[in-house]
């Protein structure tokens, strides 16, 4: 590869795309040449611009990352590809055996740097092996995340997260009276949380049902969810209806 590796980002989550662009800019060896948010554009720009490294989401409008990879399988030269994905540990293990790498959402800056180094040091990517790896079964729920706070990194048990709510650029993880900000969209967590324990109330809020004190209908018949720490969130009309239907 050249002194500066030409990078293309294909990510439909704006916050994730912004974080990836910032992290690419922080690595002098990388040069961001384009960014897009859907599969067809990713495929056309990869063909036109011939990047050496592609950071690509699996789930994108139009074409998935997997379909983009399949379309490129018979063409060359192949770029190194790092997927941002919520696929399970079996797929992750399989990916580790091949040139194509992954970033399992939610991922950290350190894991990003590690994946980039792996991609830059690897030989020609084995697209066929990576495609086989992607057919692994669905993901197990996330049990632990590594969170940065005040210059430290520490493990946070997912069961101890009381609720998550999205900020302008961050997702706040609230646990034991602390609000920890991570630079990932809330949708990245939703895909990995146990659906039997966590409930998305609306676009910007997910609650752990173990920490819900009560749900009370407001004047618009939407449920106001009160958490044990006193925080309240109003569920969307659709979620409120489902909760009422599920109540005994």
PDB file of C-alpha atoms in Angstrom:
ATOM      1  CA  UNK A   1       0.000   0.000   0.000  1.00  0.00           C
ATOM      2  CA  UNK A   2       1.035   3.614  -0.454  1.00  0.00           C
ATOM      3  CA  UNK A   3       2.419   5.790   2.362  1.00  0.00           C
ATOM      4  CA  UNK A   4      -1.124   7.086   2.836  1.00  0.00           C
ATOM      5  CA  UNK A   5      -3.841   4.490   2.441  1.00  0.00           C
ATOM      6  CA  UNK A   6      -6.885   5.771   0.546  1.00  0.00           C
ATOM      7  CA  UNK A   7     -10.015   5.080   2.583  1.00  0.00           C
ATOM      8  CA  UNK A   8     -13.706   5.014   1.699  1.00  0.00           C
ATOM      9  CA  UNK A   9     -16.407   4.970   4.406  1.00  0.00           C
ATOM     10  CA  UNK A  10     -19.784   3.355   3.645  1.00  0.00           C
ATOM     11  CA  UNK A  11     -21.953   3.815   6.735  1.00  0.00           C
ATOM     12  CA  UNK A  12     -25.631   4.843   6.909  1.00  0.00           C
ATOM     13  CA  UNK A  13     -25.555   5.776  10.611  1.00  0.00           C
ATOM     14  CA  UNK A  14     -24.548   9.492  10.631  1.00  0.00           C
ATOM     15  CA  UNK A  15     -22.945   9.377  14.078  1.00  0.00           C
ATOM     16  CA  UNK A  16     -20.980   6.227  13.290  1.00  0.00           C
ATOM     17  CA  UNK A  17     -19.877   7.702   9.952  1.00  0.00           C
ATOM     18  CA  UNK A  18     -18.768  10.899  11.671  1.00  0.00           C
ATOM     19  CA  UNK A  19     -16.818   8.988  14.317  1.00  0.00           C
ATOM     20  CA  UNK A  20     -15.111   6.846  11.684  1.00  0.00           C
ATOM     21  CA  UNK A  21     -14.181   9.954   9.656  1.00  0.00           C
ATOM     22  CA  UNK A  22     -12.701  11.600  12.759  1.00  0.00           C
ATOM     23  CA  UNK A  23     -10.721   8.492  13.637  1.00  0.00           C
ATOM     24  CA  UNK A  24      -9.437   8.156  10.049  1.00  0.00           C
ATOM     25  CA  UNK A  25      -8.307  11.803  10.180  1.00  0.00           C
ATOM     26  CA  UNK A  26      -6.364  11.084  13.382  1.00  0.00           C
ATOM     27  CA  UNK A  27      -4.242   8.408  11.684  1.00  0.00           C
ATOM     28  CA  UNK A  28      -1.563  10.028   9.445  1.00  0.00           C
ATOM     29  CA  UNK A  29      -1.288   6.840   7.383  1.00  0.00           C
ATOM     30  CA  UNK A  30      -4.886   7.151   6.196  1.00  0.00           C
ATOM     31  CA  UNK A  31      -6.515   9.498   3.681  1.00  0.00           C
ATOM     32  CA  UNK A  32     -10.308   9.698   3.495  1.00  0.00           C
ATOM     33  CA  UNK A  33     -11.305   9.991  -0.179  1.00  0.00           C
ATOM     34  CA  UNK A  34     -15.085   9.529   0.032  1.00  0.00           C
ATOM     35  CA  UNK A  35     -17.977   8.756   2.339  1.00  0.00           C
ATOM     36  CA  UNK A  36     -21.439   7.460   1.480  1.00  0.00           C
ATOM     37  CA  UNK A  37     -24.500   6.078   3.260  1.00  0.00           C
ATOM     38  CA  UNK A  38     -26.024   3.401   1.019  1.00  0.00           C
ATOM     39  CA  UNK A  39     -24.989   0.228  -0.758  1.00  0.00           C
ATOM     40  CA  UNK A  40     -25.390   1.231  -4.435  1.00  0.00           C
ATOM     41  CA  UNK A  41     -23.309   4.381  -3.916  1.00  0.00           C
ATOM     42  CA  UNK A  42     -20.682   2.381  -2.049  1.00  0.00           C
ATOM     43  CA  UNK A  43     -20.415  -0.077  -4.920  1.00  0.00           C
ATOM     44  CA  UNK A  44     -20.129   2.646  -7.580  1.00  0.00           C
ATOM     45  CA  UNK A  45     -17.588   4.677  -5.604  1.00  0.00           C
ATOM     46  CA  UNK A  46     -15.436   1.638  -4.833  1.00  0.00           C
ATOM     47  CA  UNK A  47     -15.364   0.834  -8.555  1.00  0.00           C
ATOM     48  CA  UNK A  48     -14.663   4.448  -9.564  1.00  0.00           C
ATOM     49  CA  UNK A  49     -12.195   5.508  -6.870  1.00  0.00           C
ATOM     50  CA  UNK A  50     -10.408   2.192  -6.203  1.00  0.00           C
ATOM     51  CA  UNK A  51      -9.810   2.796  -2.456  1.00  0.00           C
ATOM     52  CA  UNK A  52      -7.287   0.603  -0.718  1.00  0.00           C
ATOM     53  CA  UNK A  53      -9.319   0.323   2.487  1.00  0.00           C
ATOM     54  CA  UNK A  54     -13.131   0.350   2.874  1.00  0.00           C
ATOM     55  CA  UNK A  55     -14.937   0.768   6.202  1.00  0.00           C
ATOM     56  CA  UNK A  56     -18.394  -0.600   5.461  1.00  0.00           C
ATOM     57  CA  UNK A  57     -21.580  -1.213   7.429  1.00  0.00           C
ATOM     58  CA  UNK A  58     -23.295  -4.559   6.867  1.00  0.00           C
ATOM     59  CA  UNK A  59     -26.809  -3.097   7.026  1.00  0.00           C
ATOM     60  CA  UNK A  60     -27.231  -0.285   4.481  1.00  0.00           C
ATOM     61  CA  UNK A  61     -30.107   0.894   2.273  1.00  0.00           C
ATOM     62  CA  UNK A  62     -30.182  -0.435  -1.266  1.00  0.00           C
ATOM     63  CA  UNK A  63     -27.474  -3.065  -0.955  1.00  0.00           C
ATOM     64  CA  UNK A  64     -26.030  -4.633   2.172  1.00  0.00           C
ATOM     65  CA  UNK A  65     -22.302  -4.663   2.728  1.00  0.00           C
ATOM     66  CA  UNK A  66     -22.424  -8.373   1.991  1.00  0.00           C
ATOM     67  CA  UNK A  67     -24.057  -7.734  -1.393  1.00  0.00           C
ATOM     68  CA  UNK A  68     -21.473  -5.061  -2.214  1.00  0.00           C
ATOM     69  CA  UNK A  69     -18.746  -7.552  -1.367  1.00  0.00           C
ATOM     70  CA  UNK A  70     -20.343 -10.197  -3.576  1.00  0.00           C
ATOM     71  CA  UNK A  71     -20.579  -7.739  -6.488  1.00  0.00           C
ATOM     72  CA  UNK A  72     -16.859  -7.025  -6.184  1.00  0.00           C
ATOM     73  CA  UNK A  73     -15.792 -10.658  -5.739  1.00  0.00           C
ATOM     74  CA  UNK A  74     -15.029 -11.213  -9.443  1.00  0.00           C
ATOM     75  CA  UNK A  75     -13.382  -7.828  -9.943  1.00  0.00           C
ATOM     76  CA  UNK A  76      -9.986  -6.542  -8.975  1.00  0.00           C
ATOM     77  CA  UNK A  77      -7.975  -5.237  -7.314  1.00  0.00           C
ATOM     78  CA  UNK A  78      -9.820  -5.937  -4.074  1.00  0.00           C
ATOM     79  CA  UNK A  79      -9.648  -3.308  -1.320  1.00  0.00           C
ATOM     80  CA  UNK A  80      -9.117  -4.372   2.263  1.00  0.00           C
ATOM     81  CA  UNK A  81     -12.524  -4.264   3.973  1.00  0.00           C
ATOM     82  CA  UNK A  82     -13.385  -3.631   7.597  1.00  0.00           C
ATOM     83  CA  UNK A  83     -17.036  -4.292   8.333  1.00  0.00           C
ATOM     84  CA  UNK A  84     -18.938  -2.469  11.031  1.00  0.00           C
ATOM     85  CA  UNK A  85     -21.325  -5.189  12.044  1.00  0.00           C
ATOM     86  CA  UNK A  86     -23.530  -6.660  14.750  1.00  0.00           C
ATOM     87  CA  UNK A  87     -22.922 -10.256  13.671  1.00  0.00           C
ATOM     88  CA  UNK A  88     -22.148 -12.807  16.342  1.00  0.00           C
ATOM     89  CA  UNK A  89     -18.969 -14.077  17.870  1.00  0.00           C
ATOM     90  CA  UNK A  90     -18.875 -17.059  15.509  1.00  0.00           C
ATOM     91  CA  UNK A  91     -18.707 -14.734  12.535  1.00  0.00           C
ATOM     92  CA  UNK A  92     -16.176 -12.611  14.376  1.00  0.00           C
ATOM     93  CA  UNK A  93     -13.973 -15.639  14.959  1.00  0.00           C
ATOM     94  CA  UNK A  94     -14.263 -16.600  11.322  1.00  0.00           C
ATOM     95  CA  UNK A  95     -13.394 -13.069  10.241  1.00  0.00           C
ATOM     96  CA  UNK A  96     -10.269 -13.189  12.361  1.00  0.00           C
ATOM     97  CA  UNK A  97      -9.036 -16.068  10.231  1.00  0.00           C
ATOM     98  CA  UNK A  98      -9.228 -14.051   7.024  1.00  0.00           C
ATOM     99  CA  UNK A  99      -7.957 -10.795   5.554  1.00  0.00           C
ATOM    100  CA  UNK A 100     -11.313  -9.054   5.854  1.00  0.00           C
ATOM    101  CA  UNK A 101     -11.712  -7.664   9.367  1.00  0.00           C
ATOM    102  CA  UNK A 102     -14.679  -6.435  11.397  1.00  0.00           C
ATOM    103  CA  UNK A 103     -15.726  -3.905  14.018  1.00  0.00           C
ATOM    104  CA  UNK A 104     -18.434  -5.417  16.202  1.00  0.00           C
ATOM    105  CA  UNK A 105     -20.857  -2.674  17.269  1.00  0.00           C
ATOM    106  CA  UNK A 106     -20.531  -0.986  19.657  1.00  0.00           C
ATOM    107  CA  UNK A 107     -16.800  -0.674  19.058  1.00  0.00           C
ATOM    108  CA  UNK A 108     -14.092   1.462  20.629  1.00  0.00           C
ATOM    109  CA  UNK A 109     -11.396   3.708  19.151  1.00  0.00           C
ATOM    110  CA  UNK A 110      -8.752   1.204  20.260  1.00  0.00           C
ATOM    111  CA  UNK A 111     -10.534  -1.605  18.440  1.00  0.00           C
ATOM    112  CA  UNK A 112     -10.781   0.624  15.360  1.00  0.00           C
ATOM    113  CA  UNK A 113      -7.019   1.233  15.373  1.00  0.00           C
ATOM    114  CA  UNK A 114      -6.393  -2.490  15.874  1.00  0.00           C
ATOM    115  CA  UNK A 115      -8.628  -3.397  12.920  1.00  0.00           C
ATOM    116  CA  UNK A 116      -6.958  -0.806  10.674  1.00  0.00           C
ATOM    117  CA  UNK A 117      -3.491  -2.115  11.578  1.00  0.00           C
ATOM    118  CA  UNK A 118      -4.677  -5.656  10.879  1.00  0.00           C
ATOM    119  CA  UNK A 119      -6.084  -4.614   7.504  1.00  0.00           C
ATOM    120  CA  UNK A 120      -2.952  -2.710   6.489  1.00  0.00           C
ATOM    121  CA  UNK A 121      -0.623  -5.540   7.455  1.00  0.00           C
ATOM    122  CA  UNK A 122      -2.655  -8.348   5.869  1.00  0.00           C
ATOM    123  CA  UNK A 123      -2.168  -9.675   2.383  1.00  0.00           C
ATOM    124  CA  UNK A 124      -4.771  -9.703  -0.410  1.00  0.00           C
ATOM    125  CA  UNK A 125      -8.251 -10.152   1.128  1.00  0.00           C
ATOM    126  CA  UNK A 126     -10.053 -13.479   0.855  1.00  0.00           C
ATOM    127  CA  UNK A 127     -13.545 -12.327  -0.119  1.00  0.00           C
ATOM    128  CA  UNK A 128     -14.892 -15.869  -0.553  1.00  0.00           C
ATOM    129  CA  UNK A 129     -13.914 -16.885   2.954  1.00  0.00           C
ATOM    130  CA  UNK A 130     -15.364 -13.688   4.378  1.00  0.00           C
ATOM    131  CA  UNK A 131     -18.663 -14.249   2.578  1.00  0.00           C
ATOM    132  CA  UNK A 132     -18.882 -17.725   4.084  1.00  0.00           C
ATOM    133  CA  UNK A 133     -18.149 -16.305   7.520  1.00  0.00           C
ATOM    134  CA  UNK A 134     -20.991 -13.826   7.201  1.00  0.00           C
ATOM    135  CA  UNK A 135     -23.533 -16.665   6.959  1.00  0.00           C
ATOM    136  CA  UNK A 136     -23.075 -17.511  10.644  1.00  0.00           C
ATOM    137  CA  UNK A 137     -26.206 -17.556  12.901  1.00  0.00           C
ATOM    138  CA  UNK A 138     -27.592 -14.479  14.740  1.00  0.00           C
ATOM    139  CA  UNK A 139     -25.763 -12.699  17.480  1.00  0.00           C
ATOM    140  CA  UNK A 140     -25.929 -13.449  21.230  1.00  0.00           C
ATOM    141  CA  UNK A 141     -26.968 -10.501  23.417  1.00  0.00           C
ATOM    142  CA  UNK A 142     -24.186  -8.191  24.527  1.00  0.00           C
ATOM    143  CA  UNK A 143     -23.119  -8.869  28.142  1.00  0.00           C
ATOM    144  CA  UNK A 144     -20.387  -6.290  28.735  1.00  0.00           C
ATOM    145  CA  UNK A 145     -19.065  -3.068  27.154  1.00  0.00           C
ATOM    146  CA  UNK A 146     -15.781  -1.237  27.687  1.00  0.00           C
ATOM    147  CA  UNK A 147     -16.392   2.432  28.479  1.00  0.00           C
ATOM    148  CA  UNK A 148     -13.997   5.373  28.690  1.00  0.00           C
ATOM    149  CA  UNK A 149     -14.555   7.807  31.572  1.00  0.00           C
ATOM    150  CA  UNK A 150     -12.207  10.431  33.016  1.00  0.00           C
ATOM    151  CA  UNK A 151      -9.168   8.967  31.288  1.00  0.00           C
ATOM    152  CA  UNK A 152      -9.890   5.398  32.326  1.00  0.00           C
ATOM    153  CA  UNK A 153     -11.356   2.387  30.559  1.00  0.00           C
ATOM    154  CA  UNK A 154     -13.507   0.032  32.577  1.00  0.00           C
ATOM    155  CA  UNK A 155     -15.941  -2.834  31.912  1.00  0.00           C
ATOM    156  CA  UNK A 156     -19.631  -2.128  32.357  1.00  0.00           C
ATOM    157  CA  UNK A 157     -22.046  -5.047  32.747  1.00  0.00           C
ATOM    158  CA  UNK A 158     -24.947  -4.540  30.357  1.00  0.00           C
ATOM    159  CA  UNK A 159     -27.433  -5.819  32.959  1.00  0.00           C
ATOM    160  CA  UNK A 160     -26.408  -2.865  35.154  1.00  0.00           C
ATOM    161  CA  UNK A 161     -27.338  -0.295  32.490  1.00  0.00           C
ATOM    162  CA  UNK A 162     -30.614   1.252  33.627  1.00  0.00           C
ATOM    163  CA  UNK A 163     -31.381   3.142  30.415  1.00  0.00           C
ATOM    164  CA  UNK A 164     -29.776   4.583  27.318  1.00  0.00           C
ATOM    165  CA  UNK A 165     -30.713   7.863  25.691  1.00  0.00           C
ATOM    166  CA  UNK A 166     -29.249   9.600  22.694  1.00  0.00           C
ATOM    167  CA  UNK A 167     -27.606  13.013  22.809  1.00  0.00           C
ATOM    168  CA  UNK A 168     -26.742  15.194  19.823  1.00  0.00           C
ATOM    169  CA  UNK A 169     -23.601  13.201  19.086  1.00  0.00           C
ATOM    170  CA  UNK A 170     -23.491  10.580  21.797  1.00  0.00           C
ATOM    171  CA  UNK A 171     -25.406   7.861  23.567  1.00  0.00           C
ATOM    172  CA  UNK A 172     -25.581   8.192  27.345  1.00  0.00           C
ATOM    173  CA  UNK A 173     -25.426   4.929  29.319  1.00  0.00           C
ATOM    174  CA  UNK A 174     -26.947   5.477  32.759  1.00  0.00           C
ATOM    175  CA  UNK A 175     -25.897   3.058  35.499  1.00  0.00           C
ATOM    176  CA  UNK A 176     -25.732   3.382  39.290  1.00  0.00           C
ATOM    177  CA  UNK A 177     -26.167   7.139  39.255  1.00  0.00           C
ATOM    178  CA  UNK A 178     -23.572   7.765  36.521  1.00  0.00           C
ATOM    179  CA  UNK A 179     -24.156   8.882  32.945  1.00  0.00           C
ATOM    180  CA  UNK A 180     -21.420   7.639  30.631  1.00  0.00           C
ATOM    181  CA  UNK A 181     -21.197   9.136  27.143  1.00  0.00           C
ATOM    182  CA  UNK A 182     -20.081   6.984  24.229  1.00  0.00           C
ATOM    183  CA  UNK A 183     -19.701   8.201  20.679  1.00  0.00           C
ATOM    184  CA  UNK A 184     -21.973   5.649  19.047  1.00  0.00           C
ATOM    185  CA  UNK A 185     -25.589   5.823  17.852  1.00  0.00           C
ATOM    186  CA  UNK A 186     -28.177   4.235  20.099  1.00  0.00           C
ATOM    187  CA  UNK A 187     -29.118   1.882  17.250  1.00  0.00           C
ATOM    188  CA  UNK A 188     -25.707   0.223  17.571  1.00  0.00           C
ATOM    189  CA  UNK A 189     -26.667  -0.920  21.062  1.00  0.00           C
ATOM    190  CA  UNK A 190     -30.251  -1.881  20.235  1.00  0.00           C
ATOM    191  CA  UNK A 191     -29.026  -4.598  17.867  1.00  0.00           C
ATOM    192  CA  UNK A 192     -26.984  -6.253  20.646  1.00  0.00           C
ATOM    193  CA  UNK A 193     -29.239  -5.891  23.697  1.00  0.00           C
ATOM    194  CA  UNK A 194     -31.377  -8.699  25.124  1.00  0.00           C
ATOM    195  CA  UNK A 195     -34.908  -7.941  23.804  1.00  0.00           C
ATOM    196  CA  UNK A 196     -36.366  -9.712  26.828  1.00  0.00           C
ATOM    197  CA  UNK A 197     -34.772  -7.156  29.146  1.00  0.00           C
ATOM    198  CA  UNK A 198     -34.389  -3.928  27.132  1.00  0.00           C
ATOM    199  CA  UNK A 199     -37.207  -2.007  25.444  1.00  0.00           C
ATOM    200  CA  UNK A 200     -36.885   0.865  22.992  1.00  0.00           C
ATOM    201  CA  UNK A 201     -39.488   3.454  24.011  1.00  0.00           C
ATOM    202  CA  UNK A 202     -38.869   5.803  21.109  1.00  0.00           C
ATOM    203  CA  UNK A 203     -36.115   6.709  18.665  1.00  0.00           C
ATOM    204  CA  UNK A 204     -33.816   8.144  21.322  1.00  0.00           C
ATOM    205  CA  UNK A 205     -34.407   6.014  24.419  1.00  0.00           C
ATOM    206  CA  UNK A 206     -34.003   2.375  25.496  1.00  0.00           C
ATOM    207  CA  UNK A 207     -34.865   1.272  29.033  1.00  0.00           C
ATOM    208  CA  UNK A 208     -33.933  -1.784  31.073  1.00  0.00           C
ATOM    209  CA  UNK A 209     -37.288  -3.153  32.275  1.00  0.00           C
ATOM    210  CA  UNK A 210     -35.629  -4.351  35.501  1.00  0.00           C
ATOM    211  CA  UNK A 211     -35.203  -0.676  36.472  1.00  0.00           C
ATOM    212  CA  UNK A 212     -38.697   0.530  35.542  1.00  0.00           C
ATOM    213  CA  UNK A 213     -40.763   1.650  38.528  1.00  0.00           C
ATOM    214  CA  UNK A 214     -44.119   2.180  36.774  1.00  0.00           C
ATOM    215  CA  UNK A 215     -45.813   3.129  33.503  1.00  0.00           C
ATOM    216  CA  UNK A 216     -48.668   5.630  33.582  1.00  0.00           C
ATOM    217  CA  UNK A 217     -50.808   6.846  30.646  1.00  0.00           C
ATOM    218  CA  UNK A 218     -50.699  10.588  29.945  1.00  0.00           C
ATOM    219  CA  UNK A 219     -53.478  12.755  28.515  1.00  0.00           C
ATOM    220  CA  UNK A 220     -52.657  11.452  25.013  1.00  0.00           C
ATOM    221  CA  UNK A 221     -52.836   7.803  26.143  1.00  0.00           C
ATOM    222  CA  UNK A 222     -49.077   7.450  25.716  1.00  0.00           C
ATOM    223  CA  UNK A 223     -47.306   5.664  28.549  1.00  0.00           C
ATOM    224  CA  UNK A 224     -44.960   7.707  30.727  1.00  0.00           C
ATOM    225  CA  UNK A 225     -42.262   5.358  31.997  1.00  0.00           C
ATOM    226  CA  UNK A 226     -40.813   6.234  35.401  1.00  0.00           C
ATOM    227  CA  UNK A 227     -37.411   4.768  36.235  1.00  0.00           C
ATOM    228  CA  UNK A 228     -36.275   3.896  39.764  1.00  0.00           C
ATOM    229  CA  UNK A 229     -33.904   6.899  39.766  1.00  0.00           C
ATOM    230  CA  UNK A 230     -36.836   9.227  39.051  1.00  0.00           C
ATOM    231  CA  UNK A 231     -36.155   9.798  35.336  1.00  0.00           C
ATOM    232  CA  UNK A 232     -39.238   9.700  33.110  1.00  0.00           C
ATOM    233  CA  UNK A 233     -39.608   8.946  29.404  1.00  0.00           C
ATOM    234  CA  UNK A 234     -42.707   8.950  27.227  1.00  0.00           C
ATOM    235  CA  UNK A 235     -43.139   5.895  25.030  1.00  0.00           C
ATOM    236  CA  UNK A 236     -44.150   6.363  21.401  1.00  0.00           C
ATOM    237  CA  UNK A 237     -47.771   5.698  20.502  1.00  0.00           C
ATOM    238  CA  UNK A 238     -46.862   2.392  18.859  1.00  0.00           C
ATOM    239  CA  UNK A 239     -44.801   1.162  21.809  1.00  0.00           C
ATOM    240  CA  UNK A 240     -47.505   2.338  24.248  1.00  0.00           C
ATOM    241  CA  UNK A 241     -50.096   0.323  22.338  1.00  0.00           C
ATOM    242  CA  UNK A 242     -47.908  -2.805  22.327  1.00  0.00           C
ATOM    243  CA  UNK A 243     -47.250  -2.496  26.056  1.00  0.00           C
ATOM    244  CA  UNK A 244     -50.956  -2.178  26.808  1.00  0.00           C
ATOM    245  CA  UNK A 245     -51.685  -5.208  24.617  1.00  0.00           C
ATOM    246  CA  UNK A 246     -49.022  -7.258  26.428  1.00  0.00           C
ATOM    247  CA  UNK A 247     -50.145  -6.318  29.943  1.00  0.00           C
ATOM    248  CA  UNK A 248     -52.202  -8.910  31.853  1.00  0.00           C
TER     249      UNK A 248
END
